[in-house]
């Protein structure tokens, strides 16, 4: 047996969130607890998960190994944020202040704010400044325990800038600890220069942008919502993505029932996201298509949508539920997966275990990275978060129990 070069032992509790992925239905309510647990790794991969006693019996530890005594602590998998728009230029925090004072998003957008303000700032930014502006956001996500995150383009809405964002994501992936999963979201909105001929923008997406994005992105996404992209347009765009080697995922039913769930099921998309307005029939549609429901309760909260996705219906009908933060410059105001879990528990009525599995294993499955990460299991990456005390402390908004973040067998952040 090769010896471990990294060891966490004596933990009060290890929550493995072990697969098989995804966990759905009643199985989602099991975070795989091991009391008195240990996790050992070598070269960044887990070689043992079990009790500290069994670890001491079976796993030799190298003399120069990095050893953490986790007495009084809980160990959970590194969080996987399945939906972010974390790479953008500019700042729209003032819009939050205006919305709180009663101004509508429509009036802010008409005055040059909203998503198009971010598009303008991102078009104007150099690739280097885009990377530099986004780096602190990723550092904050890391402090919040996120070790893998999906990041979308979608603030260019033209070939040059969309590719610039995807290259910035690739640079950030190489130069900070969080693993980034890139998604092409050229179909975030129709840009103003095509507003009077949206067909031309869709042709541009299909004929020009998607083929060029294919070398840089893994996923293709569409904002399928009334006033943005129709289900028929979404099908055309996502099929072009599939032809270019990009797996489909979709924004659906955030602002109203959009028909996006039918698109997701028809394409067997891995994930449909938001789903705030998904009907009972829509839940069945996702179940029949084998689609993951990636829920973003932080967005519903900050946008004051007044309702949340029907998470209990998804779990009741065996649709795997995953979580993301939807970190973005408009309404995605928190990068904390623990906050997403807290709202998921207290507004969408998940149990703690269901929320933790949603934030780890099922989020990894939503990104098709579950073979490599999302749980503490032998063979997977040694990505973990060490918490002070009872893991329920994760649900305390504004008070983080996170003491240490581990990525690929290296401590990358300590409190
Ligand atoms: Zn989004």
mmCIF file of C-alpha atoms and ligand atoms in Angstrom:
data_model
loop_
_atom_site.group_PDB
_atom_site.id
_atom_site.type_symbol
_atom_site.label_atom_id
_atom_site.label_comp_id
_atom_site.label_asym_id
_atom_site.label_seq_id
_atom_site.Cartn_x
_atom_site.Cartn_y
_atom_site.Cartn_z
ATOM 1 C CA UNK A 1 0.000 0.000 0.000
ATOM 2 C CA UNK A 2 1.400 3.411 -0.981
ATOM 3 C CA UNK A 3 1.664 5.702 2.024
ATOM 4 C CA UNK A 4 -0.538 8.753 2.480
ATOM 5 C CA UNK A 5 1.015 12.196 2.171
ATOM 6 C CA UNK A 6 -2.058 13.981 3.541
ATOM 7 C CA UNK A 7 -4.242 12.953 6.478
ATOM 8 C CA UNK A 8 -7.202 14.373 8.350
ATOM 9 C CA UNK A 9 -8.009 12.244 11.387
ATOM 10 C CA UNK A 10 -9.796 12.254 14.766
ATOM 11 C CA UNK A 11 -12.703 14.201 13.235
ATOM 12 C CA UNK A 12 -15.863 14.125 15.346
ATOM 13 C CA UNK A 13 -17.747 13.536 12.114
ATOM 14 C CA UNK A 14 -16.998 13.013 8.428
ATOM 15 C CA UNK A 15 -19.932 13.536 6.060
ATOM 16 C CA UNK A 16 -18.785 11.749 2.906
ATOM 17 C CA UNK A 17 -21.788 12.516 0.636
ATOM 18 C CA UNK A 18 -20.746 9.300 -1.119
ATOM 19 C CA UNK A 19 -22.516 8.186 -4.313
ATOM 20 C CA UNK A 20 -23.557 6.549 -6.462
ATOM 21 C CA UNK A 21 -24.263 9.906 -8.080
ATOM 22 C CA UNK A 22 -26.724 11.437 -8.229
ATOM 23 C CA UNK A 23 -28.568 10.884 -4.972
ATOM 24 C CA UNK A 24 -32.305 11.267 -5.519
ATOM 25 C CA UNK A 25 -35.566 10.737 -3.667
ATOM 26 C CA UNK A 26 -35.107 9.328 -0.180
ATOM 27 C CA UNK A 27 -31.432 8.659 -0.960
ATOM 28 C CA UNK A 28 -30.726 12.390 -1.145
ATOM 29 C CA UNK A 29 -31.415 12.566 2.596
ATOM 30 C CA UNK A 30 -28.198 10.756 3.504
ATOM 31 C CA UNK A 31 -24.905 12.596 3.727
ATOM 32 C CA UNK A 32 -22.978 9.414 4.623
ATOM 33 C CA UNK A 33 -21.896 10.081 8.211
ATOM 34 C CA UNK A 34 -18.817 8.469 9.758
ATOM 35 C CA UNK A 35 -18.347 9.220 13.454
ATOM 36 C CA UNK A 36 -14.710 9.421 14.532
ATOM 37 C CA UNK A 37 -13.668 9.741 10.888
ATOM 38 C CA UNK A 38 -10.488 10.060 8.870
ATOM 39 C CA UNK A 39 -9.669 10.869 5.257
ATOM 40 C CA UNK A 40 -6.241 10.094 3.775
ATOM 41 C CA UNK A 41 -4.850 11.111 0.399
ATOM 42 C CA UNK A 42 -1.820 10.720 -1.804
ATOM 43 C CA UNK A 43 -0.873 13.024 -4.669
ATOM 44 C CA UNK A 44 -4.137 14.921 -4.255
ATOM 45 C CA UNK A 45 -6.396 11.840 -4.490
ATOM 46 C CA UNK A 46 -8.260 10.169 -1.655
ATOM 47 C CA UNK A 47 -6.863 6.736 -0.722
ATOM 48 C CA UNK A 48 -8.935 6.082 2.401
ATOM 49 C CA UNK A 49 -12.175 7.190 4.040
ATOM 50 C CA UNK A 50 -13.366 5.549 7.250
ATOM 51 C CA UNK A 51 -12.886 5.634 10.975
ATOM 52 C CA UNK A 52 -9.672 6.975 12.455
ATOM 53 C CA UNK A 53 -9.145 3.533 14.015
ATOM 54 C CA UNK A 54 -9.399 1.684 10.696
ATOM 55 C CA UNK A 55 -7.182 4.281 9.033
ATOM 56 C CA UNK A 56 -4.443 3.808 11.626
ATOM 57 C CA UNK A 57 -4.614 0.022 11.084
ATOM 58 C CA UNK A 58 -4.547 0.017 7.294
ATOM 59 C CA UNK A 59 -2.928 3.177 5.892
ATOM 60 C CA UNK A 60 0.788 3.901 6.276
ATOM 61 C CA UNK A 61 1.486 7.597 6.600
ATOM 62 C CA UNK A 62 4.648 9.138 5.153
ATOM 63 C CA UNK A 63 7.015 10.717 7.700
ATOM 64 C CA UNK A 64 6.678 14.103 5.994
ATOM 65 C CA UNK A 65 2.907 13.853 5.457
ATOM 66 C CA UNK A 66 0.680 16.843 6.221
ATOM 67 C CA UNK A 67 -1.473 15.717 9.175
ATOM 68 C CA UNK A 68 -4.520 17.539 10.553
ATOM 69 C CA UNK A 69 -5.954 16.593 13.926
ATOM 70 C CA UNK A 70 -9.657 17.362 13.440
ATOM 71 C CA UNK A 71 -10.861 16.764 17.009
ATOM 72 C CA UNK A 72 -13.995 18.843 17.592
ATOM 73 C CA UNK A 73 -14.376 19.283 13.842
ATOM 74 C CA UNK A 74 -16.567 18.042 10.990
ATOM 75 C CA UNK A 75 -15.168 17.255 7.529
ATOM 76 C CA UNK A 76 -17.386 17.667 4.461
ATOM 77 C CA UNK A 77 -16.592 17.538 0.713
ATOM 78 C CA UNK A 78 -15.485 20.788 -0.928
ATOM 79 C CA UNK A 79 -18.556 22.626 -2.159
ATOM 80 C CA UNK A 80 -19.404 22.506 -5.859
ATOM 81 C CA UNK A 81 -21.147 25.655 -7.072
ATOM 82 C CA UNK A 82 -23.123 24.445 -10.090
ATOM 83 C CA UNK A 83 -24.182 27.841 -11.466
ATOM 84 C CA UNK A 84 -22.293 31.159 -11.442
ATOM 85 C CA UNK A 85 -21.725 34.212 -13.601
ATOM 86 C CA UNK A 86 -18.556 35.053 -11.631
ATOM 87 C CA UNK A 87 -16.454 36.521 -14.464
ATOM 88 C CA UNK A 88 -17.561 40.018 -15.499
ATOM 89 C CA UNK A 89 -16.394 43.627 -15.435
ATOM 90 C CA UNK A 90 -17.926 46.622 -13.719
ATOM 91 C CA UNK A 91 -20.069 47.026 -10.657
ATOM 92 C CA UNK A 92 -23.862 47.204 -10.326
ATOM 93 C CA UNK A 93 -24.206 47.217 -6.566
ATOM 94 C CA UNK A 94 -25.824 50.640 -6.738
ATOM 95 C CA UNK A 95 -28.766 48.983 -8.521
ATOM 96 C CA UNK A 96 -29.487 46.977 -5.390
ATOM 97 C CA UNK A 97 -29.821 50.216 -3.453
ATOM 98 C CA UNK A 98 -32.188 51.552 -6.132
ATOM 99 C CA UNK A 99 -34.258 48.380 -6.178
ATOM 100 C CA UNK A 100 -34.549 48.530 -2.390
ATOM 101 C CA UNK A 101 -35.826 52.087 -2.740
ATOM 102 C CA UNK A 102 -38.611 50.794 -4.962
ATOM 103 C CA UNK A 103 -37.275 51.210 -8.500
ATOM 104 C CA UNK A 104 -38.128 48.357 -10.870
ATOM 105 C CA UNK A 105 -35.568 46.318 -12.788
ATOM 106 C CA UNK A 106 -37.265 47.458 -16.021
ATOM 107 C CA UNK A 107 -36.780 51.135 -15.206
ATOM 108 C CA UNK A 108 -33.147 50.543 -14.158
ATOM 109 C CA UNK A 109 -32.549 48.665 -17.434
ATOM 110 C CA UNK A 110 -34.239 51.423 -19.457
ATOM 111 C CA UNK A 111 -31.866 53.941 -17.848
ATOM 112 C CA UNK A 112 -28.833 51.978 -19.062
ATOM 113 C CA UNK A 113 -28.449 49.648 -16.073
ATOM 114 C CA UNK A 114 -29.146 45.957 -15.751
ATOM 115 C CA UNK A 115 -27.387 43.202 -17.660
ATOM 116 C CA UNK A 116 -26.565 45.477 -20.602
ATOM 117 C CA UNK A 117 -24.492 47.705 -18.283
ATOM 118 C CA UNK A 118 -22.370 44.656 -17.437
ATOM 119 C CA UNK A 119 -22.188 43.769 -21.144
ATOM 120 C CA UNK A 120 -20.836 47.235 -21.957
ATOM 121 C CA UNK A 121 -18.263 47.145 -19.139
ATOM 122 C CA UNK A 122 -17.171 43.630 -20.112
ATOM 123 C CA UNK A 123 -16.834 44.531 -23.786
ATOM 124 C CA UNK A 124 -14.687 47.531 -22.785
ATOM 125 C CA UNK A 125 -12.443 45.616 -20.374
ATOM 126 C CA UNK A 126 -9.159 44.081 -21.473
ATOM 127 C CA UNK A 127 -8.794 40.329 -20.970
ATOM 128 C CA UNK A 128 -6.210 41.002 -18.263
ATOM 129 C CA UNK A 129 -8.432 43.398 -16.320
ATOM 130 C CA UNK A 130 -11.341 40.956 -16.625
ATOM 131 C CA UNK A 131 -9.135 38.322 -14.989
ATOM 132 C CA UNK A 132 -7.947 40.771 -12.309
ATOM 133 C CA UNK A 133 -11.461 42.002 -11.487
ATOM 134 C CA UNK A 134 -12.785 38.453 -11.169
ATOM 135 C CA UNK A 135 -9.957 37.032 -9.062
ATOM 136 C CA UNK A 136 -11.167 38.471 -5.706
ATOM 137 C CA UNK A 137 -14.618 36.965 -6.324
ATOM 138 C CA UNK A 138 -13.075 33.526 -6.701
ATOM 139 C CA UNK A 139 -10.944 34.104 -3.598
ATOM 140 C CA UNK A 140 -14.119 34.867 -1.665
ATOM 141 C CA UNK A 141 -15.791 31.719 -3.025
ATOM 142 C CA UNK A 142 -12.789 29.707 -1.856
ATOM 143 C CA UNK A 143 -13.031 31.173 1.667
ATOM 144 C CA UNK A 144 -16.668 30.081 1.592
ATOM 145 C CA UNK A 145 -15.593 26.501 0.925
ATOM 146 C CA UNK A 146 -16.180 26.275 -2.826
ATOM 147 C CA UNK A 147 -13.523 24.096 -4.474
ATOM 148 C CA UNK A 148 -15.211 23.646 -7.882
ATOM 149 C CA UNK A 149 -17.438 26.120 -9.713
ATOM 150 C CA UNK A 150 -19.202 26.404 -13.013
ATOM 151 C CA UNK A 151 -18.704 29.838 -14.628
ATOM 152 C CA UNK A 152 -20.692 31.145 -17.582
ATOM 153 C CA UNK A 153 -19.842 33.623 -20.283
ATOM 154 C CA UNK A 154 -22.799 35.733 -21.435
ATOM 155 C CA UNK A 155 -21.715 39.310 -20.791
ATOM 156 C CA UNK A 156 -20.247 39.753 -24.272
ATOM 157 C CA UNK A 157 -23.133 38.868 -26.599
ATOM 158 C CA UNK A 158 -20.666 39.199 -29.470
ATOM 159 C CA UNK A 159 -18.034 36.708 -30.600
ATOM 160 C CA UNK A 160 -14.957 38.681 -29.595
ATOM 161 C CA UNK A 161 -16.069 39.341 -26.013
ATOM 162 C CA UNK A 162 -17.641 35.933 -25.398
ATOM 163 C CA UNK A 163 -14.324 34.306 -26.361
ATOM 164 C CA UNK A 164 -12.467 36.826 -24.180
ATOM 165 C CA UNK A 165 -14.578 35.791 -21.166
ATOM 166 C CA UNK A 166 -13.984 32.092 -21.845
ATOM 167 C CA UNK A 167 -10.220 32.709 -22.129
ATOM 168 C CA UNK A 168 -10.340 34.666 -18.853
ATOM 169 C CA UNK A 169 -12.089 31.697 -17.209
ATOM 170 C CA UNK A 170 -9.339 29.390 -18.533
ATOM 171 C CA UNK A 171 -6.636 31.701 -17.154
ATOM 172 C CA UNK A 172 -8.347 31.842 -13.755
ATOM 173 C CA UNK A 173 -8.751 28.056 -13.752
ATOM 174 C CA UNK A 174 -4.983 27.701 -14.111
ATOM 175 C CA UNK A 175 -3.971 30.392 -11.622
ATOM 176 C CA UNK A 176 -6.106 29.941 -8.493
ATOM 177 C CA UNK A 177 -7.215 26.830 -6.548
ATOM 178 C CA UNK A 178 -10.897 26.458 -7.544
ATOM 179 C CA UNK A 179 -11.539 24.113 -10.485
ATOM 180 C CA UNK A 180 -13.624 26.075 -12.996
ATOM 181 C CA UNK A 181 -16.087 24.465 -15.405
ATOM 182 C CA UNK A 182 -16.695 26.793 -18.372
ATOM 183 C CA UNK A 183 -20.109 27.321 -19.958
ATOM 184 C CA UNK A 184 -20.906 29.281 -23.117
ATOM 185 C CA UNK A 185 -23.956 31.503 -22.534
ATOM 186 C CA UNK A 186 -23.994 33.678 -25.629
ATOM 187 C CA UNK A 187 -27.784 33.224 -25.497
ATOM 188 C CA UNK A 188 -28.093 35.208 -22.265
ATOM 189 C CA UNK A 189 -29.975 38.059 -23.952
ATOM 190 C CA UNK A 190 -30.324 39.481 -27.471
ATOM 191 C CA UNK A 191 -27.844 42.386 -27.668
ATOM 192 C CA UNK A 192 -29.200 45.840 -28.595
ATOM 193 C CA UNK A 193 -27.531 45.856 -32.011
ATOM 194 C CA UNK A 194 -29.652 42.803 -32.968
ATOM 195 C CA UNK A 195 -32.835 43.788 -31.127
ATOM 196 C CA UNK A 196 -34.709 44.484 -34.352
ATOM 197 C CA UNK A 197 -33.581 41.276 -36.006
ATOM 198 C CA UNK A 198 -33.199 38.579 -33.363
ATOM 199 C CA UNK A 199 -33.054 35.885 -36.033
ATOM 200 C CA UNK A 200 -29.718 37.330 -37.129
ATOM 201 C CA UNK A 201 -28.310 36.998 -33.600
ATOM 202 C CA UNK A 202 -29.428 33.365 -33.385
ATOM 203 C CA UNK A 203 -27.765 32.681 -36.764
ATOM 204 C CA UNK A 204 -24.624 34.319 -35.401
ATOM 205 C CA UNK A 205 -24.750 32.120 -32.285
ATOM 206 C CA UNK A 206 -25.199 28.960 -34.338
ATOM 207 C CA UNK A 207 -22.859 29.683 -37.254
ATOM 208 C CA UNK A 208 -20.087 31.662 -35.612
ATOM 209 C CA UNK A 209 -20.051 31.883 -31.834
ATOM 210 C CA UNK A 210 -20.768 28.288 -30.832
ATOM 211 C CA UNK A 211 -18.211 26.690 -33.185
ATOM 212 C CA UNK A 212 -15.539 29.082 -31.873
ATOM 213 C CA UNK A 213 -16.555 28.687 -28.225
ATOM 214 C CA UNK A 214 -16.407 24.904 -28.505
ATOM 215 C CA UNK A 215 -12.668 24.773 -27.897
ATOM 216 C CA UNK A 216 -12.956 26.788 -24.700
ATOM 217 C CA UNK A 217 -16.278 25.771 -23.100
ATOM 218 C CA UNK A 218 -17.658 22.407 -21.969
ATOM 219 C CA UNK A 219 -21.328 23.374 -21.744
ATOM 220 C CA UNK A 220 -23.798 25.434 -23.756
ATOM 221 C CA UNK A 221 -26.563 27.259 -21.891
ATOM 222 C CA UNK A 222 -29.580 29.373 -22.891
ATOM 223 C CA UNK A 223 -31.668 31.871 -20.910
ATOM 224 C CA UNK A 224 -35.063 30.435 -21.855
ATOM 225 C CA UNK A 225 -37.543 32.960 -20.518
ATOM 226 C CA UNK A 226 -40.326 35.148 -21.863
ATOM 227 C CA UNK A 227 -38.712 38.182 -23.528
ATOM 228 C CA UNK A 228 -35.344 36.423 -23.853
ATOM 229 C CA UNK A 229 -35.199 33.131 -25.800
ATOM 230 C CA UNK A 230 -38.208 30.956 -26.673
ATOM 231 C CA UNK A 231 -38.205 27.156 -26.270
ATOM 232 C CA UNK A 232 -37.974 26.778 -30.074
ATOM 233 C CA UNK A 233 -34.956 29.105 -30.235
ATOM 234 C CA UNK A 234 -33.397 27.371 -27.233
ATOM 235 C CA UNK A 235 -33.668 24.014 -29.007
ATOM 236 C CA UNK A 236 -31.902 25.367 -32.096
ATOM 237 C CA UNK A 237 -29.100 26.913 -30.035
ATOM 238 C CA UNK A 238 -28.535 23.929 -27.738
ATOM 239 C CA UNK A 239 -28.603 21.507 -30.705
ATOM 240 C CA UNK A 240 -25.891 23.587 -32.377
ATOM 241 C CA UNK A 241 -23.952 23.297 -29.123
ATOM 242 C CA UNK A 242 -24.358 19.528 -29.077
ATOM 243 C CA UNK A 243 -23.152 19.354 -32.705
ATOM 244 C CA UNK A 244 -20.061 21.303 -31.658
ATOM 245 C CA UNK A 245 -19.404 19.025 -28.659
ATOM 246 C CA UNK A 246 -20.948 21.206 -25.953
ATOM 247 C CA UNK A 247 -23.293 19.518 -23.465
ATOM 248 C CA UNK A 248 -26.638 21.294 -22.940
ATOM 249 C CA UNK A 249 -27.971 22.968 -19.774
ATOM 250 C CA UNK A 250 -30.652 25.624 -19.514
ATOM 251 C CA UNK A 251 -32.030 28.531 -17.443
ATOM 252 C CA UNK A 252 -35.731 27.704 -17.118
ATOM 253 C CA UNK A 253 -38.856 28.927 -15.313
ATOM 254 C CA UNK A 254 -37.112 31.624 -13.291
ATOM 255 C CA UNK A 255 -39.459 34.536 -13.960
ATOM 256 C CA UNK A 256 -42.459 32.539 -15.184
ATOM 257 C CA UNK A 257 -43.234 29.137 -16.734
ATOM 258 C CA UNK A 258 -40.966 29.376 -19.805
ATOM 259 C CA UNK A 259 -41.256 25.968 -21.449
ATOM 260 C CA UNK A 260 -37.559 25.447 -20.777
ATOM 261 C CA UNK A 261 -38.182 22.192 -18.934
ATOM 262 C CA UNK A 262 -39.584 20.664 -22.150
ATOM 263 C CA UNK A 263 -36.405 21.667 -23.978
ATOM 264 C CA UNK A 264 -34.277 20.170 -21.199
ATOM 265 C CA UNK A 265 -36.152 16.877 -21.260
ATOM 266 C CA UNK A 266 -36.237 16.651 -25.083
ATOM 267 C CA UNK A 267 -32.429 17.026 -25.220
ATOM 268 C CA UNK A 268 -31.786 14.974 -22.073
ATOM 269 C CA UNK A 269 -29.919 18.004 -20.790
ATOM 270 C CA UNK A 270 -27.968 17.247 -17.657
ATOM 271 C CA UNK A 271 -29.442 20.217 -15.800
ATOM 272 C CA UNK A 272 -32.270 22.745 -15.804
ATOM 273 C CA UNK A 273 -31.642 25.693 -13.507
ATOM 274 C CA UNK A 274 -33.767 28.085 -11.356
ATOM 275 C CA UNK A 275 -37.197 26.369 -11.823
ATOM 276 C CA UNK A 276 -38.950 28.819 -9.507
ATOM 277 C CA UNK A 277 -42.171 28.602 -11.515
ATOM 278 C CA UNK A 278 -41.998 24.938 -12.564
ATOM 279 C CA UNK A 279 -45.429 23.335 -12.476
ATOM 280 C CA UNK A 280 -46.312 19.873 -11.287
ATOM 281 C CA UNK A 281 -46.353 18.704 -14.936
ATOM 282 C CA UNK A 282 -42.927 20.320 -15.373
ATOM 283 C CA UNK A 283 -41.534 18.334 -12.460
ATOM 284 C CA UNK A 284 -42.723 15.142 -14.176
ATOM 285 C CA UNK A 285 -41.176 16.286 -17.456
ATOM 286 C CA UNK A 286 -37.775 16.740 -15.799
ATOM 287 C CA UNK A 287 -38.133 13.379 -14.043
ATOM 288 C CA UNK A 288 -38.846 11.613 -17.331
ATOM 289 C CA UNK A 289 -35.883 13.310 -19.019
ATOM 290 C CA UNK A 290 -33.408 12.384 -16.270
ATOM 291 C CA UNK A 291 -32.636 16.085 -15.755
ATOM 292 C CA UNK A 292 -31.065 17.484 -12.558
ATOM 293 C CA UNK A 293 -32.918 20.396 -10.932
ATOM 294 C CA UNK A 294 -30.191 22.931 -10.109
ATOM 295 C CA UNK A 295 -31.831 25.354 -7.701
ATOM 296 C CA UNK A 296 -30.578 28.864 -6.946
ATOM 297 C CA UNK A 297 -32.477 30.131 -3.908
ATOM 298 C CA UNK A 298 -30.067 33.045 -3.326
ATOM 299 C CA UNK A 299 -31.254 34.528 -6.648
ATOM 300 C CA UNK A 300 -34.931 34.100 -5.736
ATOM 301 C CA UNK A 301 -34.179 35.787 -2.404
ATOM 302 C CA UNK A 302 -32.246 38.804 -3.709
ATOM 303 C CA UNK A 303 -34.580 39.309 -6.678
ATOM 304 C CA UNK A 304 -37.526 39.271 -4.247
ATOM 305 C CA UNK A 305 -39.361 36.807 -6.487
ATOM 306 C CA UNK A 306 -41.680 36.072 -3.588
ATOM 307 C CA UNK A 307 -41.459 32.324 -4.125
ATOM 308 C CA UNK A 308 -38.945 29.499 -4.400
ATOM 309 C CA UNK A 309 -38.556 26.415 -6.570
ATOM 310 C CA UNK A 310 -40.745 23.469 -5.501
ATOM 311 C CA UNK A 311 -37.789 21.535 -4.122
ATOM 312 C CA UNK A 312 -39.870 19.006 -2.163
ATOM 313 C CA UNK A 313 -41.775 18.096 -5.339
ATOM 314 C CA UNK A 314 -38.492 17.441 -7.157
ATOM 315 C CA UNK A 315 -37.210 15.220 -4.372
ATOM 316 C CA UNK A 316 -40.602 13.509 -4.033
ATOM 317 C CA UNK A 317 -40.535 12.607 -7.709
ATOM 318 C CA UNK A 318 -36.909 11.498 -7.653
ATOM 319 C CA UNK A 319 -35.477 14.430 -9.582
ATOM 320 C CA UNK A 320 -31.937 14.952 -8.206
ATOM 321 C CA UNK A 321 -31.635 18.404 -6.629
ATOM 322 C CA UNK A 322 -28.374 20.380 -6.865
ATOM 323 C CA UNK A 323 -27.555 23.878 -5.602
ATOM 324 C CA UNK A 324 -25.632 26.868 -6.920
ATOM 325 C CA UNK A 325 -25.180 30.472 -5.837
ATOM 326 C CA UNK A 326 -25.925 32.192 -9.191
ATOM 327 C CA UNK A 327 -23.198 34.680 -8.216
ATOM 328 C CA UNK A 328 -23.667 37.591 -10.664
ATOM 329 C CA UNK A 329 -23.454 41.390 -10.772
ATOM 330 C CA UNK A 330 -27.207 42.003 -10.558
ATOM 331 C CA UNK A 331 -29.118 39.845 -8.088
ATOM 332 C CA UNK A 332 -26.634 37.101 -7.205
ATOM 333 C CA UNK A 333 -25.253 38.882 -4.209
ATOM 334 C CA UNK A 334 -23.722 36.011 -2.242
ATOM 335 C CA UNK A 335 -20.942 33.602 -3.165
ATOM 336 C CA UNK A 336 -21.659 31.362 -0.191
ATOM 337 C CA UNK A 337 -22.858 27.812 -0.821
ATOM 338 C CA UNK A 338 -23.611 27.607 2.904
ATOM 339 C CA UNK A 339 -26.032 30.521 2.452
ATOM 340 C CA UNK A 340 -27.598 28.718 -0.513
ATOM 341 C CA UNK A 341 -28.005 25.684 1.782
ATOM 342 C CA UNK A 342 -29.560 27.825 4.522
ATOM 343 C CA UNK A 343 -32.197 29.294 2.195
ATOM 344 C CA UNK A 344 -32.739 25.853 0.646
ATOM 345 C CA UNK A 345 -33.485 24.503 4.114
ATOM 346 C CA UNK A 346 -35.580 27.327 5.503
ATOM 347 C CA UNK A 347 -37.404 28.538 2.362
ATOM 348 C CA UNK A 348 -37.502 25.372 0.202
ATOM 349 C CA UNK A 349 -37.854 22.937 3.108
ATOM 350 C CA UNK A 350 -34.879 20.690 2.458
ATOM 351 C CA UNK A 351 -33.329 18.720 5.299
ATOM 352 C CA UNK A 352 -29.718 19.461 6.215
ATOM 353 C CA UNK A 353 -28.500 16.259 4.558
ATOM 354 C CA UNK A 354 -30.495 16.928 1.377
ATOM 355 C CA UNK A 355 -29.005 20.423 1.149
ATOM 356 C CA UNK A 356 -25.443 19.206 1.749
ATOM 357 C CA UNK A 357 -25.765 16.480 -0.919
ATOM 358 C CA UNK A 358 -27.223 19.140 -3.261
ATOM 359 C CA UNK A 359 -24.192 21.376 -2.637
ATOM 360 C CA UNK A 360 -21.626 18.627 -3.222
ATOM 361 C CA UNK A 361 -22.323 15.287 -4.935
ATOM 362 C CA UNK A 362 -25.400 16.318 -6.912
ATOM 363 C CA UNK A 363 -23.824 19.627 -7.967
ATOM 364 C CA UNK A 364 -20.812 17.660 -9.234
ATOM 365 C CA UNK A 365 -23.200 15.376 -11.146
ATOM 366 C CA UNK A 366 -24.960 18.424 -12.558
ATOM 367 C CA UNK A 367 -21.573 19.408 -14.052
ATOM 368 C CA UNK A 368 -20.692 15.826 -15.076
ATOM 369 C CA UNK A 369 -17.661 15.924 -12.743
ATOM 370 C CA UNK A 370 -18.988 13.359 -10.253
ATOM 371 C CA UNK A 371 -16.416 10.736 -11.261
ATOM 372 C CA UNK A 372 -13.723 13.041 -9.934
ATOM 373 C CA UNK A 373 -15.218 15.110 -7.139
ATOM 374 C CA UNK A 374 -18.286 16.016 -5.085
ATOM 375 C CA UNK A 375 -17.824 13.433 -2.330
ATOM 376 C CA UNK A 376 -15.192 12.000 -0.025
ATOM 377 C CA UNK A 377 -14.608 8.640 -1.702
ATOM 378 C CA UNK A 378 -11.491 6.673 -2.587
ATOM 379 C CA UNK A 379 -10.116 7.731 -5.963
ATOM 380 C CA UNK A 380 -11.675 11.189 -5.975
ATOM 381 C CA UNK A 381 -9.847 14.492 -5.542
ATOM 382 C CA UNK A 382 -8.937 15.378 -1.940
ATOM 383 C CA UNK A 383 -11.246 18.420 -1.843
ATOM 384 C CA UNK A 384 -12.668 19.101 1.613
ATOM 385 C CA UNK A 385 -13.908 21.716 4.040
ATOM 386 C CA UNK A 386 -13.168 21.467 7.760
ATOM 387 C CA UNK A 387 -15.823 22.946 10.036
ATOM 388 C CA UNK A 388 -15.632 23.902 13.673
ATOM 389 C CA UNK A 389 -18.183 21.834 15.580
ATOM 390 C CA UNK A 390 -21.584 20.613 14.439
ATOM 391 C CA UNK A 391 -22.076 21.021 10.656
ATOM 392 C CA UNK A 392 -25.523 22.580 11.249
ATOM 393 C CA UNK A 393 -23.459 25.719 11.939
ATOM 394 C CA UNK A 394 -23.243 26.088 8.134
ATOM 395 C CA UNK A 395 -26.854 27.326 8.222
ATOM 396 C CA UNK A 396 -26.023 30.317 10.443
ATOM 397 C CA UNK A 397 -26.148 33.232 7.982
ATOM 398 C CA UNK A 398 -23.214 35.574 8.494
ATOM 399 C CA UNK A 399 -21.312 33.305 10.849
ATOM 400 C CA UNK A 400 -19.120 30.775 9.125
ATOM 401 C CA UNK A 401 -17.868 27.634 10.873
ATOM 402 C CA UNK A 402 -15.387 27.061 8.001
ATOM 403 C CA UNK A 403 -11.860 26.750 9.422
ATOM 404 C CA UNK A 404 -9.953 25.203 6.561
ATOM 405 C CA UNK A 405 -10.398 24.544 2.845
ATOM 406 C CA UNK A 406 -8.478 21.736 1.137
ATOM 407 C CA UNK A 407 -8.067 21.421 -2.647
ATOM 408 C CA UNK A 408 -6.276 18.452 -4.246
ATOM 409 C CA UNK A 409 -4.646 17.550 -0.948
ATOM 410 C CA UNK A 410 -3.338 21.034 -0.172
ATOM 411 C CA UNK A 411 -4.636 23.436 2.451
ATOM 412 C CA UNK A 412 -5.582 26.458 0.335
ATOM 413 C CA UNK A 413 -7.295 28.554 2.988
ATOM 414 C CA UNK A 414 -7.364 28.722 6.791
ATOM 415 C CA UNK A 415 -9.423 31.021 9.004
HETATM 416 ZN ZN1 LIG B 1 -27.774 32.236 -14.307
#
